[in-house]
Amino acid sequence: MSETSETMATAPDWSAWQTSWDRQQEWYLPDREERFRVMLDMVEACVGAEARVLDLACGTGSISQRLLERFPKATVTGIDLDPALLTIARGTFEGDDRVEFVTADLKDPHWTDRLPHAEYDAVLTATALHWLHSTDLRVLYGQIAGVVRTGGVFMNADHMPDPATPRINQAERALRHTRQERARAAGALDWRDWWQLAAADPVLAEPTAERFRIYGEHADGDTPPAGWHAATLREAGFGEARTVWSSPSDAMVLALK
């Protein structure tokens, strides 16, 4: 076991857990930091550096952490259902009165009732909503439109492959898998490895078990293309929506209220 693994197995070192989560996510998403940078650029451009932000399906608080490092006067509400990732998020931000976390299921029609504010300047999410089927996501987009203030923004960065380009998609996927195998051979953690570490940690063991009782092993949602997201957001009540960042497999759609 590595020194990092031993540390995480014996004490809730939230910084180590955050770093480990970031590395595991980057194994799947090598351009993860680039999408965060563009997301924050567009927060600054559209609503300013003192925004009230809803970090939707926040996980460990990756977006919140980067947001507050760049914009110290911003405030954040993080919302998620995953008890293990929320445990890490709450531990990371303990004592920071700019951040609060809410436990809620985004499939619950009343999840917005749990929020501490009626409106937000920005609602941000990344690599999370592919857990939902498009029918549920359409409903969610309508609910999000209700909590974004007039002039505010919503951004979703996620898997949005284009079904019209199957050969391009196949070529990108093959290269990505080759690189992942190379990194794996060099010791990179994948999703299953990371959760095995969490299950072995005395603080995270029970939240991790509960997490798998809630979600199971894998997402079973949809990954519609960026154009579907933009059109659905406009139907939900946003005045404008389009792609503001993309990679060969992923994209980020911004909707302006």
XYZ file of C-alpha atoms in Angstrom:
257
model
C 0.000 0.000 0.000
C 1.279 3.480 -0.848
C 1.965 6.164 1.753
C -1.150 8.062 0.569
C -3.292 4.931 0.936
C -1.950 4.275 4.446
C -2.694 7.880 5.457
C -6.269 7.683 4.133
C -6.811 4.302 5.778
C -5.922 5.569 9.265
C -7.258 9.152 9.440
C -9.686 11.436 7.653
C -7.071 13.450 5.790
C -9.517 15.409 3.646
C -6.811 17.016 1.532
C -5.436 13.578 0.654
C -8.914 12.334 -0.226
C -9.560 15.353 -2.424
C -6.265 14.864 -4.242
C -6.935 11.155 -4.674
C -10.413 11.859 -6.065
C -8.979 14.414 -8.506
C -6.366 11.966 -9.782
C -8.942 9.204 -10.205
C -11.244 11.537 -12.136
C -8.382 12.758 -14.315
C -7.704 9.159 -15.344
C -11.057 9.352 -17.126
C -10.978 13.096 -17.889
C -7.470 14.359 -18.690
C -8.907 17.784 -19.612
C -10.843 18.112 -16.337
C -9.013 21.222 -15.140
C -9.484 22.909 -18.511
C -13.256 22.531 -18.292
C -13.204 23.943 -14.769
C -11.150 26.921 -15.940
C -13.578 27.728 -18.746
C -16.518 27.267 -16.391
C -15.099 29.802 -13.962
C -14.205 32.162 -16.805
C -17.855 32.164 -17.814
C -19.019 32.673 -14.218
C -16.839 35.765 -14.067
C -17.967 36.958 -17.494
C -21.692 36.499 -16.884
C -22.334 37.088 -13.166
C -19.090 38.366 -11.625
C -16.663 37.281 -8.948
C -19.006 37.590 -5.936
C -21.609 35.133 -7.187
C -23.967 33.020 -5.145
C -23.424 29.560 -6.645
C -25.248 26.246 -6.473
C -22.795 23.364 -6.962
C -25.214 20.764 -8.312
C -24.361 17.099 -7.684
C -21.288 18.521 -5.963
C -19.535 15.294 -4.977
C -16.432 16.106 -2.956
C -16.790 19.802 -3.790
C -14.329 19.959 -6.691
C -16.092 22.899 -8.345
C -16.630 24.676 -5.023
C -12.965 24.369 -4.122
C -11.781 25.880 -7.404
C -14.478 28.549 -7.354
C -13.542 29.819 -3.901
C -9.813 29.727 -4.619
C -10.386 31.978 -7.616
C -13.266 34.073 -6.225
C -12.832 34.387 -2.440
C -15.976 36.536 -2.080
C -18.262 34.000 -3.720
C -20.603 31.782 -1.693
C -21.625 28.205 -2.461
C -24.354 25.727 -1.695
C -23.309 22.174 -2.541
C -26.066 19.612 -3.067
C -25.696 15.856 -3.513
C -27.115 12.540 -2.339
C -23.853 10.568 -2.110
C -23.066 10.225 1.637
C -19.405 9.295 1.135
C -18.530 12.155 -1.190
C -20.506 14.579 0.974
C -18.528 13.401 4.010
C -15.316 14.380 2.216
C -16.830 17.682 1.088
C -18.026 18.605 4.569
C -14.671 17.667 6.063
C -12.792 19.697 3.464
C -14.817 22.865 4.018
C -15.392 22.559 7.753
C -15.299 26.018 9.333
C -15.666 27.873 6.007
C -18.854 29.922 6.340
C -18.906 30.611 2.605
C -19.997 27.014 1.970
C -22.931 24.882 3.065
C -23.994 21.425 1.955
C -27.439 19.935 1.436
C -28.326 16.258 1.116
C -31.031 15.764 -1.504
C -32.042 13.507 -4.381
C -32.294 15.427 -7.659
C -35.049 13.011 -8.722
C -37.146 14.183 -5.768
C -39.643 16.710 -7.178
C -39.206 18.812 -4.034
C -35.400 18.926 -3.882
C -35.347 22.700 -4.397
C -37.258 23.117 -1.115
C -34.082 22.055 0.698
C -32.010 24.910 -0.702
C -31.186 27.803 1.654
C -31.815 30.393 -1.094
C -34.644 30.819 -3.565
C -32.350 32.012 -6.368
C -28.716 31.677 -7.434
C -26.482 33.668 -9.753
C -25.010 30.469 -11.157
C -25.759 26.757 -11.034
C -22.759 24.611 -11.977
C -22.299 20.888 -12.482
C -19.694 18.637 -14.080
C -19.560 14.945 -14.982
C -22.600 14.085 -12.892
C -25.906 14.373 -14.735
C -25.144 11.456 -17.055
C -26.448 9.369 -14.154
C -29.939 10.550 -15.176
C -32.083 9.423 -18.081
C -32.997 12.199 -20.495
C -36.626 12.206 -19.337
C -35.489 12.935 -15.771
C -32.917 15.429 -17.004
C -35.580 17.353 -18.911
C -37.571 17.706 -15.690
C -34.437 18.701 -13.783
C -33.603 21.413 -16.313
C -37.027 22.941 -15.712
C -36.394 22.934 -11.963
C -32.964 24.492 -12.433
C -34.490 27.270 -14.529
C -36.628 28.056 -11.496
C -33.664 28.673 -9.187
C -31.418 30.641 -11.573
C -32.110 34.365 -11.274
C -32.887 36.459 -14.321
C -29.512 37.159 -15.923
C -27.951 34.174 -14.165
C -26.334 31.115 -15.721
C -26.400 27.348 -15.646
C -23.474 25.254 -16.891
C -23.284 21.514 -17.373
C -19.979 19.899 -18.419
C -20.454 16.206 -19.112
C -20.224 13.333 -21.584
C -21.982 14.603 -24.708
C -20.780 12.491 -27.643
C -22.152 13.251 -31.099
C -23.962 10.197 -32.541
C -23.553 11.639 -36.047
C -19.786 10.967 -35.987
C -19.363 7.264 -35.087
C -15.906 6.838 -36.684
C -14.526 9.916 -34.933
C -16.051 8.703 -31.677
C -14.506 5.257 -32.086
C -11.057 6.685 -32.851
C -11.162 8.969 -29.807
C -12.369 6.161 -27.566
C -9.605 3.823 -28.722
C -6.887 6.392 -28.049
C -8.355 7.277 -24.660
C -8.480 3.624 -23.614
C -4.890 3.065 -24.719
C -3.738 5.992 -22.604
C -5.801 4.805 -19.648
C -4.250 1.352 -19.829
C -0.799 2.918 -19.877
C -1.598 5.058 -16.840
C -3.163 2.090 -15.081
C 0.011 0.089 -15.565
C 1.905 2.980 -13.982
C -0.277 2.790 -10.858
C -3.228 5.105 -11.542
C -6.423 4.366 -9.608
C -9.645 3.739 -11.468
C -13.199 4.157 -10.126
C -13.358 0.702 -8.521
C -9.907 1.047 -6.908
C -10.839 4.383 -5.386
C -14.053 3.099 -3.875
C -12.253 0.088 -2.444
C -9.949 2.501 -0.591
C -12.956 4.451 0.668
C -14.638 1.236 1.866
C -11.507 0.354 3.860
C -11.327 3.718 5.622
C -12.823 3.701 9.145
C -14.517 7.088 8.633
C -15.772 6.507 5.093
C -16.670 2.804 5.309
C -20.300 3.227 6.362
C -21.023 6.228 4.092
C -19.498 4.232 1.231
C -21.688 1.206 1.938
C -24.719 3.480 2.034
C -23.646 5.088 -1.217
C -23.696 1.736 -3.020
C -27.060 0.896 -1.478
C -28.391 4.103 -3.039
C -26.723 4.056 -6.450
C -25.493 0.576 -7.193
C -22.347 0.046 -9.227
C -22.815 2.083 -12.394
C -24.740 4.942 -13.959
C -27.598 3.870 -16.194
C -28.467 7.285 -17.595
C -28.238 8.819 -21.048
C -25.582 10.907 -22.776
C -27.416 13.006 -25.372
C -25.378 15.369 -27.566
C -24.745 19.013 -26.708
C -27.405 20.213 -29.127
C -30.071 18.309 -27.190
C -28.959 19.949 -23.933
C -29.011 23.452 -25.449
C -32.443 22.962 -27.023
C -33.894 21.424 -23.847
C -32.571 24.276 -21.706
C -34.162 26.845 -24.008
C -37.438 24.916 -23.771
C -37.062 25.005 -19.973
C -37.057 28.795 -19.955
C -33.490 29.926 -20.563
C -33.140 32.741 -23.092
C -29.894 31.506 -24.627
C -27.975 28.232 -24.526
C -24.989 26.901 -26.436
C -21.734 24.989 -26.156
C -18.906 27.065 -24.663
C -16.284 24.311 -24.392
C -15.792 20.892 -25.915
C -13.385 17.999 -26.221
C -13.677 15.022 -28.598
C -16.064 13.270 -26.192
C -17.346 15.884 -23.746
C -18.852 19.354 -23.875
C -20.016 22.173 -21.640
C -23.314 23.862 -22.357
C -24.026 27.294 -20.873
C -27.587 28.553 -20.523
C -28.305 32.217 -19.739
C -31.612 33.048 -18.030
